[in-house]
CSV table of C-alpha atoms in Angstrom, one decimal:
chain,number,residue,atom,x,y,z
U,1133,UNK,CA,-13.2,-23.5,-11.1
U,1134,UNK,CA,-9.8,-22.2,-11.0
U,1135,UNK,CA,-8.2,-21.0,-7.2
U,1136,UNK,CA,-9.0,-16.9,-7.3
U,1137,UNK,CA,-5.2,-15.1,-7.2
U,1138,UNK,CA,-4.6,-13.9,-4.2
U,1139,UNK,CA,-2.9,-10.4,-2.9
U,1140,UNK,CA,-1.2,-9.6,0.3
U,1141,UNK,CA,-2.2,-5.8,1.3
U,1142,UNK,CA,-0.1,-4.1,4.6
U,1143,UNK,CA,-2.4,-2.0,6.2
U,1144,UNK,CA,-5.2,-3.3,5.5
U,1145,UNK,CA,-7.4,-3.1,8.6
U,1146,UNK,CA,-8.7,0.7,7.8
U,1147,UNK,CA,-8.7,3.4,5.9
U,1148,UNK,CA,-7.2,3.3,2.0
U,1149,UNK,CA,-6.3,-0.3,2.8
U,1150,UNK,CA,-9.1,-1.5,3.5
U,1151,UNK,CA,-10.8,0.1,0.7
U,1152,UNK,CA,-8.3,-1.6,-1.4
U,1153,UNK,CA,-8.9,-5.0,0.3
U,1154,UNK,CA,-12.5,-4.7,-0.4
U,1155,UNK,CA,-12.0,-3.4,-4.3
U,1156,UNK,CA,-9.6,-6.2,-4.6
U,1157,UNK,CA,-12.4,-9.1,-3.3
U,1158,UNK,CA,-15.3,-7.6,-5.3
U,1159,UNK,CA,-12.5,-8.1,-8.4
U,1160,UNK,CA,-13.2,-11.5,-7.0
U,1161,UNK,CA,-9.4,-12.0,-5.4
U,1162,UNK,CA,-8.9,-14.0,-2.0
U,1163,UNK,CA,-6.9,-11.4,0.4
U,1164,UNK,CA,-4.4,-11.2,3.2
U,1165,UNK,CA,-4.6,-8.0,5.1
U,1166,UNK,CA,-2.2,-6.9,7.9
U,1167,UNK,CA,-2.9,-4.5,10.7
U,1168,UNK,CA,-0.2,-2.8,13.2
U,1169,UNK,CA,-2.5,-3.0,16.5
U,1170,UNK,CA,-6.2,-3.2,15.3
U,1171,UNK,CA,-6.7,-6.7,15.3
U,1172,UNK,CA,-10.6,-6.1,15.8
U,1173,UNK,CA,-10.8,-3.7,12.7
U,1174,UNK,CA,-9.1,-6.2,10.6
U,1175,UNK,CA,-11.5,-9.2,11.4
U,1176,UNK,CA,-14.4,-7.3,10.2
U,1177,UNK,CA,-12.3,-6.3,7.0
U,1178,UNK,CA,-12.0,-10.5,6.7
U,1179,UNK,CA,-15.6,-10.9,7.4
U,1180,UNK,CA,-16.6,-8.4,4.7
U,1181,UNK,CA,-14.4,-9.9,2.2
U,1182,UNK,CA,-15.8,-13.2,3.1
U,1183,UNK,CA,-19.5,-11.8,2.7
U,1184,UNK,CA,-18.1,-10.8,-0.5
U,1185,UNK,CA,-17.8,-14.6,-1.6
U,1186,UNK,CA,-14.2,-14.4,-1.2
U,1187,UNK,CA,-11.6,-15.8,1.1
U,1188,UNK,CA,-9.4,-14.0,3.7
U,1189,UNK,CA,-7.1,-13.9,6.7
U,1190,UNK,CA,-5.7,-11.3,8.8
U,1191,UNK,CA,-2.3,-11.0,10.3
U,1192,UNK,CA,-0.2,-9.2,12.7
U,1193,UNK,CA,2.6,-7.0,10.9
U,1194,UNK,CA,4.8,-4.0,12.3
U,1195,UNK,CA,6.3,-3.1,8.6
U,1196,UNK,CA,8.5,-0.7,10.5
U,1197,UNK,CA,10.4,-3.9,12.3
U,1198,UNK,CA,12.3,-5.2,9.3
U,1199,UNK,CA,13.8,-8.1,11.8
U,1200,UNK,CA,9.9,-9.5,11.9
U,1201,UNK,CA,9.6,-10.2,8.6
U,1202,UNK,CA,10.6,-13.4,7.9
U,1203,UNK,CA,8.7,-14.8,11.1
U,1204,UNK,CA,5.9,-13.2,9.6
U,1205,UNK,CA,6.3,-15.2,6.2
U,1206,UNK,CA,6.4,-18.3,8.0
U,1207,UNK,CA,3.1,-17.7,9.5
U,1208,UNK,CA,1.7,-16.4,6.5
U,1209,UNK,CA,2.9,-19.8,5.0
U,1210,UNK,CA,1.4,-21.8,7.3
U,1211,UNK,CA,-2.0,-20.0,7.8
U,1212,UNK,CA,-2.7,-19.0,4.2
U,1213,UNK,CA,-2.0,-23.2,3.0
U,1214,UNK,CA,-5.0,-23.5,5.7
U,1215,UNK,CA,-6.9,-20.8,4.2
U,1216,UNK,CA,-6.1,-21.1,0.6
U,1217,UNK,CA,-5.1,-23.9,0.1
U,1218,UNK,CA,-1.6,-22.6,-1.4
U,1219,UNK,CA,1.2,-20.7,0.8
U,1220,UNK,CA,1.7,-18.9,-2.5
U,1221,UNK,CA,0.8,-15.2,-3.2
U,1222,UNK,CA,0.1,-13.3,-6.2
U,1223,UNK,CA,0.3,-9.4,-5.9
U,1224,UNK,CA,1.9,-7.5,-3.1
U,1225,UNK,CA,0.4,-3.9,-2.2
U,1226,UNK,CA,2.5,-2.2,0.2
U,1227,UNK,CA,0.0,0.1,1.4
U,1228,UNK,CA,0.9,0.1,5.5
U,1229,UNK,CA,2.2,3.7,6.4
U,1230,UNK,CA,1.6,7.0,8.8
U,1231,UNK,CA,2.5,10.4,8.5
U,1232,UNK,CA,4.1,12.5,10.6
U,1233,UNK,CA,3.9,16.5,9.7
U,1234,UNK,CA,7.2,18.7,10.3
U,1235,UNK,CA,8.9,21.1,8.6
U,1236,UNK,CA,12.1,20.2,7.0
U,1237,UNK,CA,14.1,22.7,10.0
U,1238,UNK,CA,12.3,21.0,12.8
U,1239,UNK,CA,12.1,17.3,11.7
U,1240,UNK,CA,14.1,15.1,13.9
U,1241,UNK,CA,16.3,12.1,13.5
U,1242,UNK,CA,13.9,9.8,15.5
U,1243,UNK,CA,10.8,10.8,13.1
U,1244,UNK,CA,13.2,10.7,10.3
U,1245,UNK,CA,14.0,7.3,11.2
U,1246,UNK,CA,10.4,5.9,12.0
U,1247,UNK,CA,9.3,7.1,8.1
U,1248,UNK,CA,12.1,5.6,6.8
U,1249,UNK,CA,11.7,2.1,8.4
U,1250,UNK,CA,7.8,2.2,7.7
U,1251,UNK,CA,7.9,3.1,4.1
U,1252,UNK,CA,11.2,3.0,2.9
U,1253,UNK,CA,12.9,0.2,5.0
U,1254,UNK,CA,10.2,-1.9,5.0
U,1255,UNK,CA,8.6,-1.6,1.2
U,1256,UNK,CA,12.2,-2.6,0.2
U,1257,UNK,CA,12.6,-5.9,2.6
U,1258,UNK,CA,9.3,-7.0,2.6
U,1259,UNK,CA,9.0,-6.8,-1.1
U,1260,UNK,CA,12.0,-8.7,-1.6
U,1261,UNK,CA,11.1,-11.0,1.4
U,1262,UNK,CA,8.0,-11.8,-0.5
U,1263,UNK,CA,9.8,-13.1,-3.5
U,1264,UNK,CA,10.3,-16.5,-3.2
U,1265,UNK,CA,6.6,-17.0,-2.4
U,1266,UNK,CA,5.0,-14.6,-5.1
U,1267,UNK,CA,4.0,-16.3,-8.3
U,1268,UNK,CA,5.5,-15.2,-11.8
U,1269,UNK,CA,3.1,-13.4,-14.0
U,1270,UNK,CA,1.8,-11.4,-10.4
U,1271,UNK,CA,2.7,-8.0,-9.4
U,1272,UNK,CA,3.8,-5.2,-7.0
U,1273,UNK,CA,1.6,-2.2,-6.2
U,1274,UNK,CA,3.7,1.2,-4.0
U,1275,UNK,CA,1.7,3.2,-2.7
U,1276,UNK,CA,3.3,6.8,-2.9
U,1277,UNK,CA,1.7,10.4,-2.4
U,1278,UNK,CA,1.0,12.9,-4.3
U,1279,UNK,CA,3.6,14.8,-2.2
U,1280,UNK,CA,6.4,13.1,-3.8
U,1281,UNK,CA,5.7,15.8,-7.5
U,1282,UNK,CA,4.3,18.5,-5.8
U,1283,UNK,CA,5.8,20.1,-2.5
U,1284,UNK,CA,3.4,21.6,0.4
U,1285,UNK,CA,5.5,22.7,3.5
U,1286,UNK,CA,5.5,19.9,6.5
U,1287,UNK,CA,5.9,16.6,4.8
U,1288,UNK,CA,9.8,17.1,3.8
U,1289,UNK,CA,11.1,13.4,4.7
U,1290,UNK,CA,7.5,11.3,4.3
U,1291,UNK,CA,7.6,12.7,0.2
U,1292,UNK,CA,11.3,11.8,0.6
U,1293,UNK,CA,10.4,8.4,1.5
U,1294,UNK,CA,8.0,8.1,-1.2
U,1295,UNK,CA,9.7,9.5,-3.5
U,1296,UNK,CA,12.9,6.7,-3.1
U,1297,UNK,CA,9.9,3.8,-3.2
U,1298,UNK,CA,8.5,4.9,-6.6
U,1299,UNK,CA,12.4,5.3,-7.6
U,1300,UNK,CA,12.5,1.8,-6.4
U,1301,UNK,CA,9.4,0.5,-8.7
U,1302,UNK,CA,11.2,0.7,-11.7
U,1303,UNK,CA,14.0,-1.1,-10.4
U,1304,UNK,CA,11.7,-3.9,-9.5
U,1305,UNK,CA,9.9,-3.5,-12.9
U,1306,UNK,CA,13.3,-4.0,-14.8
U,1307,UNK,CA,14.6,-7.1,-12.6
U,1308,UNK,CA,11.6,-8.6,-11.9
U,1309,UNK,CA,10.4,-8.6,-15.3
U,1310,UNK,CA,11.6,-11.9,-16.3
U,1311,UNK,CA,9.2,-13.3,-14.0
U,1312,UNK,CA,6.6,-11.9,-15.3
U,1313,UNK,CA,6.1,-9.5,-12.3
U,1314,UNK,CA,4.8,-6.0,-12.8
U,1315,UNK,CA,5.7,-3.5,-10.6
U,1316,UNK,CA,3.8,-0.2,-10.4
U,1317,UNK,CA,3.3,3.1,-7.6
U,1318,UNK,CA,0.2,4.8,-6.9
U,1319,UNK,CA,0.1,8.1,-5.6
U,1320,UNK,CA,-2.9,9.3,-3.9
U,1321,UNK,CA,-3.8,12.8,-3.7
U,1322,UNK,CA,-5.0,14.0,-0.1
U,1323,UNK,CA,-7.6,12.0,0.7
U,1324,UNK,CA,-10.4,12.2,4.4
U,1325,UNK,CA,-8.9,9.6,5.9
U,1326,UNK,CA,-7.7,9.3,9.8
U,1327,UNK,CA,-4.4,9.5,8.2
U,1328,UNK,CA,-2.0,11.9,9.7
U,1329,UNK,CA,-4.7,12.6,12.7
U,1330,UNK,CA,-7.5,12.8,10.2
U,1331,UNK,CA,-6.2,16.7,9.3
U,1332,UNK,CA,-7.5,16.4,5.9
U,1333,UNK,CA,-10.8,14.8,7.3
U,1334,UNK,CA,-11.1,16.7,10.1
U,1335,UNK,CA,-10.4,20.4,10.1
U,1336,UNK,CA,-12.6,22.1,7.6
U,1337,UNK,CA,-10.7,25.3,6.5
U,1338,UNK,CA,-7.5,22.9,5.5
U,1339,UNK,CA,-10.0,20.7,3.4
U,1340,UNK,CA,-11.5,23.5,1.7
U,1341,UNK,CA,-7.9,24.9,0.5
U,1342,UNK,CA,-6.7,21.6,-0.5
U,1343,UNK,CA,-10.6,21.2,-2.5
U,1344,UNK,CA,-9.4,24.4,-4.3
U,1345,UNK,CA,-6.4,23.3,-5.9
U,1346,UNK,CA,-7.7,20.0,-7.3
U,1347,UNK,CA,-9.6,20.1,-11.2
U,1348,UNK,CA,-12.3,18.1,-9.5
U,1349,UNK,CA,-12.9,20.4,-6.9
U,1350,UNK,CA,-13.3,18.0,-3.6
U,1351,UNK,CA,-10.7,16.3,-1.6
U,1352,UNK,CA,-10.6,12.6,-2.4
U,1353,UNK,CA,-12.1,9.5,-0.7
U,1354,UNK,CA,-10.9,6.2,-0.1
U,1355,UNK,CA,-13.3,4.8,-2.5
U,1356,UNK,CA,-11.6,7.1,-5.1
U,1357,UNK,CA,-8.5,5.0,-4.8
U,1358,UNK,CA,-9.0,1.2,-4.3
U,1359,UNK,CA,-10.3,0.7,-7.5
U,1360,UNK,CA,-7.0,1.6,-9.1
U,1361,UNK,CA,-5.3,-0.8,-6.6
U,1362,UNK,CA,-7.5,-3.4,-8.0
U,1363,UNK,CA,-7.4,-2.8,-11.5
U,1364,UNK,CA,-3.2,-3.0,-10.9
U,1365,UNK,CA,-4.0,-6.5,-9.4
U,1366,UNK,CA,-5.7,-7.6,-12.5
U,1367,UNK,CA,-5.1,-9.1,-16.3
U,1368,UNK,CA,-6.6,-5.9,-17.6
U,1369,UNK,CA,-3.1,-4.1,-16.4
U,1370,UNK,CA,-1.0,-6.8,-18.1
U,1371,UNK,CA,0.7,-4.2,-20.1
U,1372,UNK,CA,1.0,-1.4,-17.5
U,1373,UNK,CA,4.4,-1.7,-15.7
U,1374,UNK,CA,7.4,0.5,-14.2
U,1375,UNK,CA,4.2,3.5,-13.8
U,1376,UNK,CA,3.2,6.4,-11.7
U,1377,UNK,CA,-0.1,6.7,-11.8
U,1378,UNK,CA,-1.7,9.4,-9.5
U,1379,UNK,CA,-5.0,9.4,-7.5
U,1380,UNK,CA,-5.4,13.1,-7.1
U,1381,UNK,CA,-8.7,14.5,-9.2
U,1382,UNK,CA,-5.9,17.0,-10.9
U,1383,UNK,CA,-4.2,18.3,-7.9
U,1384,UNK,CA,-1.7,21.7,-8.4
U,1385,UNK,CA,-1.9,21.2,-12.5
């Protein structure tokens, strides 16, 4: 039996990301999942994906401190020939990410900063990082927001962010393409997650307003968006490349 393909998800430890994880290893992919600070969240992710039938390892990654990054490839390297069997990777997902809610008068250059290193910054180095150990025919998944089409007050510079990473995936579609890589963004919709505090999750009046402008009618779930992810990560997407696709249920249509 051939080696299962193997994907590399930031963030993978909770929340979208590890929905994703687990959508990818019932897809029947081996995974490496990073986590900021939750080392103990992560390891359960790994022994899920394991009950799964598939392989996995978790690693330590700030995606916010570019400088890391290439340590962090050597230990990848090292651990994943252990796990795998190969210190090669086939799909990226750069997932990792946090929001911080200001409006555009009040957002300051320290915040400004801190969203740019997490999901501009470091979608851009990591990515390109990743390169020399991704196989050709593989892909890149960008996780981007709904935010970055439609505008709702208090998310000025995270959309911004987004907005420059989906800019970004069809640049890495067009160069990348002779290798066979795919590169595509996925833009959720809100989604009850303990993103951003958990305001979406949380706070009932704000998820019944954001209910009422989506076609479906209900605020999304992480379950709503991994599958997506996986089917990116898969031959059945061969063809799909350079795309936005949003996660949303019809949001603000």
């Amino acid at each position: 039996m051939a080696n299962s393909k193997i994907v590399l998800v930031t963030g993978g430890s909770r929340g979208l990301g590890k929905n994703m994880a687990l959508s990818l290893a019932k897809k029947g992919l081996d995974v490496i999942l990073t986590y900021n600070s939750k080392k103990d969240e992560a390891d359960a992710v790994v022994s899920e994906i394991e009950s799964l039938g598939q392989k996995a390892l978790a690693l330590q990654l700030n995606v916010g401190e570019s400088k890391t990054f290439d340590a962090f490839f050597e230990t990848l390297k090292a651990t994943s020939k252990t796990t795998f069997g190969t210190d090669k990777i086939d799909y990226l997902v750069n997932n990792a990410g946090i929001g911080i809610y200001g409006a555009f008068a009040e957002t300051t250059e320290e915040q400004f900063n801190t969203l740019l290193n997490i999901h501009f910054k470091g979608g851009f180095f990591l990515t390109q990082k990743a390169l020399p150990i991704m196989n050709n025919g593989g892909g890149i998944v960008n996780i981007s927001t709904g935010l970055a089409r439609f505008a709702l007050p208090g998310y000025s510079a995270y959309a911004a962010m987004k907005g420059a990473m989906e800019t970004l995936t069809r640049y890495q579609a067009k160069e990348l393409g002779e290798r066979g890589i795919r590169s595509n963004s996925v833009a959720p919709g809100a989604i009850e997650t303990d993103f951003g505090g958990g305001l979406v999750r949380d706070n009932a009046d704000i998820n019944k307003h954001i209910a009422s402008t989506i076609a479906l009618g209900r605020v999304g779930l992480p379950d709503d968006i991994g599958g997506v992810v996986a089917f990116l990560c898969s031959d059945d997407a061969k063809w799909v490349n350079a795309q936005r696709i949003e996660v949303s249920g019809g949001t603000l249509i």
